[in-house]
mmCIF file of C-alpha atoms in Angstrom:
data_model
loop_
_atom_site.group_PDB
_atom_site.id
_atom_site.type_symbol
_atom_site.label_atom_id
_atom_site.label_comp_id
_atom_site.label_asym_id
_atom_site.label_seq_id
_atom_site.Cartn_x
_atom_site.Cartn_y
_atom_site.Cartn_z
ATOM 1 C CA MET A 181 0.000 0.000 0.000
ATOM 2 C CA ALA A 182 2.917 2.317 0.628
ATOM 3 C CA ILE A 183 3.943 2.187 -3.038
ATOM 4 C CA ALA A 184 0.418 2.832 -4.233
ATOM 5 C CA ASP A 185 0.089 5.805 -1.882
ATOM 6 C CA ARG A 186 3.342 7.274 -3.211
ATOM 7 C CA LEU A 187 2.266 6.873 -6.846
ATOM 8 C CA ARG A 188 -1.095 8.363 -6.090
ATOM 9 C CA ALA A 189 0.576 11.332 -4.372
ATOM 10 C CA LEU A 190 3.018 11.788 -7.321
ATOM 11 C CA PHE A 191 0.283 11.759 -9.979
ATOM 12 C CA GLY A 192 -1.881 13.861 -7.831
ATOM 13 C CA ARG A 193 0.911 16.462 -7.580
ATOM 14 C CA GLN A 194 1.411 16.509 -11.327
ATOM 15 C CA SER A 195 -2.217 17.042 -11.947
ATOM 16 C CA GLN A 196 -2.236 20.106 -9.757
ATOM 17 C CA PRO A 197 -2.486 23.419 -11.664
ATOM 18 C CA LYS A 198 0.779 25.351 -12.143
ATOM 19 C CA THR A 199 1.228 28.596 -10.354
ATOM 20 C CA VAL A 200 3.109 31.680 -11.527
ATOM 21 C CA ILE A 201 5.938 30.884 -9.119
ATOM 22 C CA SER A 202 6.358 27.314 -10.405
ATOM 23 C CA VAL A 203 6.392 28.448 -14.049
ATOM 24 C CA HIS A 204 8.996 31.115 -13.257
ATOM 25 C CA ARG A 205 11.117 28.533 -11.467
ATOM 26 C CA GLU A 206 10.964 26.156 -14.432
ATOM 27 C CA ARG A 207 12.045 28.950 -16.752
ATOM 28 C CA GLN A 208 14.987 29.713 -14.474
ATOM 29 C CA VAL A 209 16.039 26.060 -14.486
ATOM 30 C CA ALA A 210 15.837 25.918 -18.327
ATOM 31 C CA VAL A 211 17.844 29.114 -18.738
ATOM 32 C CA CYS A 212 20.482 27.926 -16.257
ATOM 33 C CA SER A 213 20.761 24.593 -18.094
ATOM 34 C CA ILE A 214 21.284 26.317 -21.429
ATOM 35 C CA LEU A 215 23.875 28.690 -19.965
ATOM 36 C CA PHE A 216 25.666 25.795 -18.296
ATOM 37 C CA PHE A 217 25.865 23.953 -21.623
ATOM 38 C CA LEU A 218 27.072 27.020 -23.513
ATOM 39 C CA LEU A 219 29.621 28.184 -20.946
ATOM 40 C CA LEU A 220 31.020 24.819 -19.904
ATOM 41 C CA GLY A 221 29.871 22.088 -22.252
ATOM 42 C CA LEU A 222 30.579 23.831 -25.566
ATOM 43 C CA PRO A 223 34.242 24.758 -24.729
ATOM 44 C CA LEU A 224 34.779 21.253 -23.384
ATOM 45 C CA TRP A 225 33.381 19.735 -26.598
ATOM 46 C CA TRP A 226 35.525 22.058 -28.768
ATOM 47 C CA SER A 227 38.747 21.325 -26.900
ATOM 48 C CA THR A 228 38.240 17.553 -27.044
ATOM 49 C CA THR A 229 37.159 17.269 -30.699
ATOM 50 C CA ARG A 230 39.156 19.918 -32.585
ATOM 51 C CA VAL A 231 42.120 18.916 -34.788
ATOM 52 C CA TYR A 232 45.469 19.762 -33.214
ATOM 53 C CA ARG A 233 47.596 22.062 -35.377
ATOM 54 C CA ALA A 234 51.092 22.795 -34.157
ATOM 55 C CA GLU A 235 52.481 26.242 -34.905
ATOM 56 C CA LEU A 236 55.347 26.301 -37.394
ATOM 57 C CA PRO A 237 58.580 27.905 -36.179
ATOM 58 C CA THR A 238 58.572 30.416 -39.040
ATOM 59 C CA SER A 239 61.534 32.418 -37.748
ATOM 60 C CA ASP A 240 63.660 29.265 -37.397
ATOM 61 C CA ILE A 241 62.688 28.121 -40.891
ATOM 62 C CA VAL A 242 63.686 31.486 -42.382
ATOM 63 C CA ARG A 243 67.065 31.367 -40.629
ATOM 64 C CA PHE A 244 67.647 27.712 -41.501
ATOM 65 C CA THR A 245 70.673 26.966 -43.660
ATOM 66 C CA PRO A 246 71.185 23.418 -44.959
ATOM 67 C CA GLU A 247 74.277 21.779 -43.580
ATOM 68 C CA GLN A 248 75.003 20.073 -46.904
ATOM 69 C CA THR A 249 75.780 22.489 -49.704
ATOM 70 C CA LEU A 250 76.959 21.679 -53.200
ATOM 71 C CA PRO A 251 80.702 22.427 -53.234
ATOM 72 C CA VAL A 252 82.356 22.869 -56.615
ATOM 73 C CA PRO A 253 86.141 22.444 -56.316
ATOM 74 C CA VAL A 254 88.255 24.654 -58.572
ATOM 75 C CA VAL A 255 92.064 24.477 -58.452
ATOM 76 C CA PHE A 256 94.300 27.221 -59.852
ATOM 77 C CA TYR A 257 97.975 26.538 -60.518
ATOM 78 C CA ILE A 258 100.376 29.483 -60.572
ATOM 79 C CA ASP A 259 103.186 28.983 -63.104
ATOM 80 C CA ALA A 260 105.854 31.677 -62.659
ATOM 81 C CA LYS A 261 109.460 31.981 -63.767
ATOM 82 C CA THR A 262 110.244 32.929 -60.197
ATOM 83 C CA PRO A 263 108.235 30.248 -58.372
ATOM 84 C CA LEU A 264 105.932 31.398 -55.604
ATOM 85 C CA SER A 265 106.308 29.857 -52.194
ATOM 86 C CA GLN A 266 103.626 27.682 -50.627
ATOM 87 C CA ALA A 267 103.004 30.468 -48.104
ATOM 88 C CA ASP A 268 102.195 32.847 -50.995
ATOM 89 C CA ALA A 269 99.800 30.288 -52.487
ATOM 90 C CA THR A 270 98.080 29.864 -49.115
ATOM 91 C CA PHE A 271 97.761 33.648 -48.756
ATOM 92 C CA ILE A 272 96.201 33.934 -52.234
ATOM 93 C CA GLU A 273 93.785 31.068 -51.503
ATOM 94 C CA THR A 274 92.661 32.586 -48.183
ATOM 95 C CA SER A 275 92.267 36.058 -49.680
ATOM 96 C CA VAL A 276 90.233 34.729 -52.616
ATOM 97 C CA LYS A 277 87.904 32.827 -50.290
ATOM 98 C CA ALA A 278 87.333 35.897 -48.101
ATOM 99 C CA GLN A 279 86.699 38.162 -51.086
ATOM 100 C CA VAL A 280 84.296 35.736 -52.808
ATOM 101 C CA ASP A 281 82.383 35.106 -49.561
ATOM 102 C CA SER A 282 81.998 38.827 -48.902
ATOM 103 C CA GLN A 283 80.644 39.488 -52.407
ATOM 104 C CA ARG A 284 78.328 36.446 -52.630
ATOM 105 C CA PRO A 285 74.612 37.405 -52.643
ATOM 106 C CA GLN A 286 72.555 35.767 -49.916
ATOM 107 C CA PHE A 287 70.926 32.468 -50.811
ATOM 108 C CA THR A 288 67.146 32.304 -50.916
ATOM 109 C CA ALA A 289 65.170 29.638 -49.059
ATOM 110 C CA SER A 290 64.475 27.544 -52.181
ATOM 111 C CA GLU A 291 67.865 28.019 -53.860
ATOM 112 C CA TRP A 292 70.636 25.479 -54.181
ATOM 113 C CA HIS A 293 73.531 26.461 -51.922
ATOM 114 C CA ILE A 294 76.259 26.242 -54.542
ATOM 115 C CA ARG A 295 79.697 27.380 -53.427
ATOM 116 C CA TYR A 296 82.913 27.254 -55.413
ATOM 117 C CA GLN A 297 85.781 26.009 -53.267
ATOM 118 C CA THR A 298 89.002 27.504 -54.558
ATOM 119 C CA ALA A 299 92.428 25.982 -54.033
ATOM 120 C CA VAL A 300 95.726 27.519 -55.181
ATOM 121 C CA ARG A 301 98.776 25.435 -56.024
ATOM 122 C CA VAL A 302 102.212 26.161 -57.485
ATOM 123 C CA GLY A 303 103.138 24.661 -60.850
ATOM 124 C CA VAL A 304 101.259 23.591 -63.996
ATOM 125 C CA ALA A 305 97.728 22.173 -63.844
ATOM 126 C CA PRO A 306 97.041 18.616 -65.046
ATOM 127 C CA ASP A 307 94.751 18.159 -68.018
ATOM 128 C CA THR A 308 91.636 17.535 -65.934
ATOM 129 C CA PRO A 309 88.373 19.463 -65.584
ATOM 130 C CA GLY A 310 88.382 21.964 -62.747
ATOM 131 C CA HIS A 311 92.160 22.592 -62.904
ATOM 132 C CA TYR A 312 93.476 25.807 -64.447
ATOM 133 C CA THR A 313 96.914 27.340 -64.988
ATOM 134 C CA LEU A 314 97.699 31.036 -64.542
ATOM 135 C CA ARG A 315 101.069 31.861 -66.106
ATOM 136 C CA LEU A 316 102.580 34.822 -64.298
ATOM 137 C CA ARG A 317 104.730 37.190 -66.388
ATOM 138 C CA MET A 318 106.601 40.298 -65.212
ATOM 139 C CA GLY A 319 107.510 43.522 -67.000
ATOM 140 C CA SER A 320 104.233 44.731 -68.530
ATOM 141 C CA ASP A 321 103.215 48.375 -68.260
ATOM 142 C CA ILE A 322 99.849 47.616 -66.660
ATOM 143 C CA PRO A 323 98.331 44.473 -65.136
ATOM 144 C CA SER A 324 96.469 42.412 -67.747
ATOM 145 C CA VAL A 325 94.971 38.953 -68.243
ATOM 146 C CA ASP A 326 95.019 37.119 -71.592
ATOM 147 C CA VAL A 327 92.965 33.917 -71.811
ATOM 148 C CA THR A 328 94.650 31.144 -73.785
ATOM 149 C CA PRO A 329 93.469 27.649 -74.842
ATOM 150 C CA ALA A 330 93.854 24.515 -72.745
ATOM 151 C CA ARG A 331 92.422 25.925 -69.482
ATOM 152 C CA SER A 332 95.094 28.564 -68.977
ATOM 153 C CA ALA A 333 95.610 32.323 -68.943
ATOM 154 C CA ILE A 334 98.582 34.696 -68.915
ATOM 155 C CA VAL A 335 98.633 37.221 -66.066
ATOM 156 C CA SER A 336 101.033 40.097 -66.703
ATOM 157 C CA VAL A 337 102.118 42.466 -63.914
ATOM 158 C CA PRO A 338 104.647 45.348 -63.887
ATOM 159 C CA HIS A 339 106.434 44.281 -60.683
ATOM 160 C CA ALA A 340 106.682 41.142 -58.571
ATOM 161 C CA ALA A 341 105.317 43.073 -55.579
ATOM 162 C CA GLN A 342 101.969 43.416 -57.343
ATOM 163 C CA ALA A 343 101.718 39.731 -58.274
ATOM 164 C CA LYS A 344 99.762 38.523 -55.256
ATOM 165 C CA ASP A 345 97.196 41.336 -55.348
ATOM 166 C CA VAL A 346 96.625 40.915 -59.101
ATOM 167 C CA LEU A 347 96.271 37.127 -58.741
ATOM 168 C CA VAL A 348 93.773 37.533 -55.893
ATOM 169 C CA LYS A 349 91.637 39.938 -57.950
ATOM 170 C CA THR A 350 91.866 37.767 -61.078
ATOM 171 C CA ILE A 351 90.954 34.490 -59.383
ATOM 172 C CA SER A 352 88.198 36.142 -57.319
ATOM 173 C CA ALA A 353 86.618 37.633 -60.429
ATOM 174 C CA ILE A 354 86.724 34.279 -62.272
ATOM 175 C CA VAL A 355 85.240 32.331 -59.350
ATOM 176 C CA ALA A 356 82.536 34.909 -58.568
ATOM 177 C CA ASP A 357 81.477 35.089 -62.218
ATOM 178 C CA GLU A 358 81.311 31.310 -62.600
ATOM 179 C CA GLU A 359 79.357 30.891 -59.365
ATOM 180 C CA ARG A 360 76.924 33.624 -60.377
ATOM 181 C CA SER A 361 76.354 31.955 -63.754
ATOM 182 C CA VAL A 362 75.560 28.609 -62.140
ATOM 183 C CA ARG A 363 73.151 30.204 -59.656
ATOM 184 C CA ASP A 364 71.363 32.044 -62.456
ATOM 185 C CA LEU A 365 70.453 28.719 -64.044
ATOM 186 C CA ALA A 366 67.968 27.830 -61.274
ATOM 187 C CA PRO A 367 65.254 30.436 -61.952
ATOM 188 C CA GLN A 368 65.674 29.993 -65.698
ATOM 189 C CA ALA A 369 65.184 26.238 -65.444
ATOM 190 C CA SER A 370 61.683 26.632 -63.958
ATOM 191 C CA LYS A 371 60.440 28.660 -66.912
ATOM 192 C CA ALA A 372 62.608 27.267 -69.675
ATOM 193 C CA ILE A 373 61.107 26.460 -73.018
ATOM 194 C CA GLY A 374 62.081 23.461 -75.046
ATOM 195 C CA ASN A 375 65.709 23.613 -75.922
ATOM 196 C CA THR A 376 67.483 25.332 -73.037
ATOM 197 C CA HIS A 377 66.809 23.719 -69.648
ATOM 198 C CA ALA A 378 64.554 21.110 -68.113
ATOM 199 C CA VAL A 379 63.526 20.333 -64.543
ATOM 200 C CA LEU A 380 63.688 16.702 -63.472
ATOM 201 C CA LYS A 381 61.927 15.140 -60.502
ATOM 202 C CA TYR A 382 64.403 13.908 -57.893
ATOM 203 C CA ALA A 383 65.240 10.216 -57.641
ATOM 204 C CA PRO A 384 68.033 8.511 -55.681
ATOM 205 C CA GLU A 385 69.284 6.857 -58.888
ATOM 206 C CA TYR A 386 69.085 7.564 -62.627
ATOM 207 C CA ALA A 387 69.990 5.450 -65.642
ATOM 208 C CA VAL A 388 71.768 7.657 -68.191
ATOM 209 C CA THR A 389 71.893 6.234 -71.717
ATOM 210 C CA LEU A 390 73.977 7.845 -74.477
ATOM 211 C CA THR A 391 72.801 6.724 -77.911
ATOM 212 C CA LEU A 392 74.311 7.309 -81.342
ATOM 213 C CA LEU A 393 71.536 6.936 -83.940
ATOM 214 C CA ASN A 394 72.553 6.573 -87.563
ATOM 215 C CA GLU A 395 69.475 6.937 -89.773
ATOM 216 C CA ASN A 396 70.886 5.394 -92.933
ATOM 217 C CA PRO A 397 74.551 4.291 -92.954
ATOM 218 C CA VAL A 398 74.924 4.062 -96.725
ATOM 219 C CA ASP A 399 76.913 5.998 -99.287
ATOM 220 C CA GLY A 400 79.815 6.381 -96.886
ATOM 221 C CA ALA A 401 77.765 7.803 -94.007
ATOM 222 C CA ALA A 402 79.142 5.388 -91.415
ATOM 223 C CA VAL A 403 79.902 7.123 -88.114
ATOM 224 C CA ASP A 404 81.450 6.210 -84.786
ATOM 225 C CA TRP A 405 82.363 7.994 -81.547
ATOM 226 C CA ASP A 406 84.941 7.744 -78.781
ATOM 227 C CA ILE A 407 82.320 7.811 -76.042
ATOM 228 C CA LYS A 408 84.498 6.271 -73.336
ATOM 229 C CA GLN A 409 87.013 9.110 -73.399
ATOM 230 C CA ALA A 410 84.243 11.714 -73.652
ATOM 231 C CA VAL A 411 82.458 10.294 -70.595
ATOM 232 C CA ARG A 412 85.700 10.130 -68.635
ATOM 233 C CA MET A 413 86.713 13.716 -69.434
ATOM 234 C CA TYR A 414 83.400 15.570 -69.448
ATOM 235 C CA LEU A 415 80.677 13.549 -67.726
ATOM 236 C CA GLN A 416 82.471 11.600 -65.005
ATOM 237 C CA PRO A 417 83.450 14.732 -62.998
ATOM 238 C CA LEU A 418 79.743 15.669 -62.827
ATOM 239 C CA VAL A 419 78.795 12.115 -61.855
ATOM 240 C CA ASP A 420 81.361 12.174 -59.036
ATOM 241 C CA GLU A 421 80.171 15.587 -57.844
ATOM 242 C CA LEU A 422 76.526 14.508 -57.693
ATOM 243 C CA ARG A 423 77.274 11.213 -55.916
ATOM 244 C CA PRO A 424 76.364 12.563 -52.426
ATOM 245 C CA PHE A 425 72.903 13.434 -53.779
ATOM 246 C CA THR A 426 72.091 10.811 -56.418
ATOM 247 C CA ARG A 427 73.685 7.973 -58.352
ATOM 248 C CA LEU A 428 74.075 8.136 -62.133
ATOM 249 C CA SER A 429 74.723 4.877 -63.991
ATOM 250 C CA VAL A 430 76.023 5.688 -67.478
ATOM 251 C CA SER A 431 75.768 3.374 -70.490
ATOM 252 C CA SER A 432 76.107 3.904 -74.258
ATOM 253 C CA GLN A 433 74.997 2.280 -77.484
ATOM 254 C CA VAL A 434 75.238 2.728 -81.260
ATOM 255 C CA LEU A 435 72.180 2.008 -83.428
ATOM 256 C CA HIS A 436 72.580 1.720 -87.202
ATOM 257 C CA HIS A 437 69.683 1.755 -89.664
ATOM 258 C CA ALA A 438 67.579 3.538 -87.060
ATOM 259 C CA GLY A 439 65.079 4.720 -89.618
ATOM 260 C CA PRO A 440 63.632 8.185 -90.169
ATOM 261 C CA PRO A 441 61.952 10.187 -87.409
ATOM 262 C CA PRO A 442 58.133 10.427 -87.325
ATOM 263 C CA VAL A 443 58.215 13.977 -88.687
ATOM 264 C CA THR A 444 59.710 15.071 -92.010
ATOM 265 C CA ALA A 445 62.163 17.947 -91.867
ATOM 266 C CA HIS A 446 61.524 20.989 -94.057
ATOM 267 C CA LYS A 447 63.762 21.452 -97.064
ATOM 268 C CA ALA A 448 66.044 24.453 -97.366
ATOM 269 C CA ASP A 449 68.739 25.596 -99.780
ATOM 270 C CA ASN A 450 71.555 24.496 -97.490
ATOM 271 C CA GLY A 451 70.022 21.403 -95.856
ATOM 272 C CA THR A 452 66.915 20.695 -93.779
ATOM 273 C CA TYR A 453 65.450 22.181 -90.615
ATOM 274 C CA LEU A 454 62.948 21.415 -87.869
ATOM 275 C CA THR A 455 60.608 23.942 -86.239
ATOM 276 C CA SER A 456 59.899 24.122 -82.508
ATOM 277 C CA ASP A 457 56.423 22.579 -82.863
ATOM 278 C CA MET A 458 57.974 19.498 -84.525
ATOM 279 C CA LEU A 459 60.404 18.731 -81.705
ATOM 280 C CA PRO A 460 57.936 16.934 -79.349
ATOM 281 C CA HIS A 461 57.210 14.455 -82.188
ATOM 282 C CA PHE A 462 60.782 14.071 -83.439
ATOM 283 C CA VAL A 463 61.898 11.203 -81.210
ATOM 284 C CA ASN A 464 60.728 7.903 -82.676
ATOM 285 C CA SER A 465 60.563 5.888 -79.464
ATOM 286 C CA PRO A 466 58.734 2.790 -80.869
ATOM 287 C CA SER A 467 61.319 2.261 -83.638
ATOM 288 C CA TRP A 468 64.402 3.526 -81.808
ATOM 289 C CA ASN A 469 65.517 1.132 -79.115
ATOM 290 C CA PHE A 470 66.064 3.149 -75.936
ATOM 291 C CA ALA A 471 65.971 0.156 -73.596
ATOM 292 C CA SER A 472 68.056 0.686 -70.483
ATOM 293 C CA VAL A 473 70.270 -1.841 -68.734
ATOM 294 C CA ASP A 474 68.664 -0.666 -65.471
ATOM 295 C CA PRO A 475 64.872 -0.848 -65.960
ATOM 296 C CA THR A 476 64.071 0.058 -62.334
ATOM 297 C CA SER A 477 65.613 3.553 -62.343
ATOM 298 C CA PRO A 478 64.291 6.657 -64.140
ATOM 299 C CA MET A 479 65.864 6.928 -67.589
ATOM 300 C CA LEU A 480 67.721 9.898 -69.042
ATOM 301 C CA ASN A 481 68.274 9.455 -72.775
ATOM 302 C CA PHE A 482 70.783 11.613 -74.620
ATOM 303 C CA VAL A 483 70.604 10.958 -78.342
ATOM 304 C CA LEU A 484 73.020 11.992 -81.083
ATOM 305 C CA PHE A 485 71.004 11.671 -84.299
ATOM 306 C CA VAL A 486 72.881 11.467 -87.597
ATOM 307 C CA PRO A 487 70.413 12.085 -90.455
ATOM 308 C CA ALA A 488 70.732 10.590 -93.900
ATOM 309 C CA LEU A 489 73.047 12.320 -96.370
ATOM 310 C CA ALA A 490 70.082 13.815 -98.221
ATOM 311 C CA SER A 491 68.964 15.631 -95.048
ATOM 312 C CA GLN A 492 72.360 16.920 -93.936
ATOM 313 C CA PRO A 493 72.962 19.371 -92.405
ATOM 314 C CA MET A 494 69.865 19.407 -90.214
ATOM 315 C CA HIS A 495 69.155 22.353 -87.879
ATOM 316 C CA ILE A 496 66.483 23.509 -85.456
ATOM 317 C CA LEU A 497 64.917 26.835 -86.361
ATOM 318 C CA ASP A 498 63.801 28.681 -83.221
ATOM 319 C CA SER A 499 61.326 31.578 -83.694
ATOM 320 C CA GLY A 500 62.189 31.598 -87.386
ATOM 321 C CA ILE A 501 65.545 33.259 -86.750
ATOM 322 C CA GLU A 502 67.945 31.456 -84.401
ATOM 323 C CA ARG A 503 69.440 28.140 -85.456
ATOM 324 C CA SER A 504 70.592 25.387 -83.097
ATOM 325 C CA SER A 505 71.395 21.712 -83.268
ATOM 326 C CA ALA A 506 70.168 20.413 -79.875
ATOM 327 C CA PHE A 507 67.074 20.439 -77.704
ATOM 328 C CA LEU A 508 65.736 18.917 -74.483
#
């Protein structure tokens, strides 16, 4: 009976008419509940469900300088009738480094950090890329520099006392100019058209194939090349320099009776020519065998195409004015 009395009392209380005070109290409870949810529940929900985004250290990123730069070693040999001492060579090397560093424009965040590392030796340079000979001569009226073949130049000075200063200025100017030229290639490569530069996606290894294509080896048009010596003298130094960043495996081949390209060159009085819109269709990949010995690595094909005698010489006509014989 106790339970029935309680239920009867509960339903009897609910059936009682509401007063103004009870309605006002219910409104206060509803408002307090909503405020409690907004002030406490909503921030709690936001903090527990939002995606965490860490702040980037922008100032540290701007000041960041990669530890690994791309050093380009350049060695200058000083050949003088009165030999310089090793202390003089060290002084010239240190002075050149300080002068080049002080004049080098600051690297941007997305730029390759290319630095020429200059070394100065006494004697005559070997016949290898990156080694140059400066022949020092005395008795001229004014200091002068005459560039000669075979990676050498003649530096003339009035007196021996001026030799070191003139050599420092000469070497610094050569190194700064070369470094500036290499750095200027980067922005040009991103907007290059067709036959100047190309940007390649990075890979830890590339398969480089050098191909000599002979279209029609008849009527005495047989050709050959000394590719081993060319690779050793001109390409191997670059391969060695890029080894800390990527590996280049180099192979070569000679293909005779390669057949004509898919497009027909235009006839001219002194040979044939290709226009810029024909270049994307020039390479006949289905007929020309460009198979690599390393099928897993990205391929870089460099092709030397020898046209038939009837089409020689063949040129590329750029913008209707400039002629060239190579494109990328």
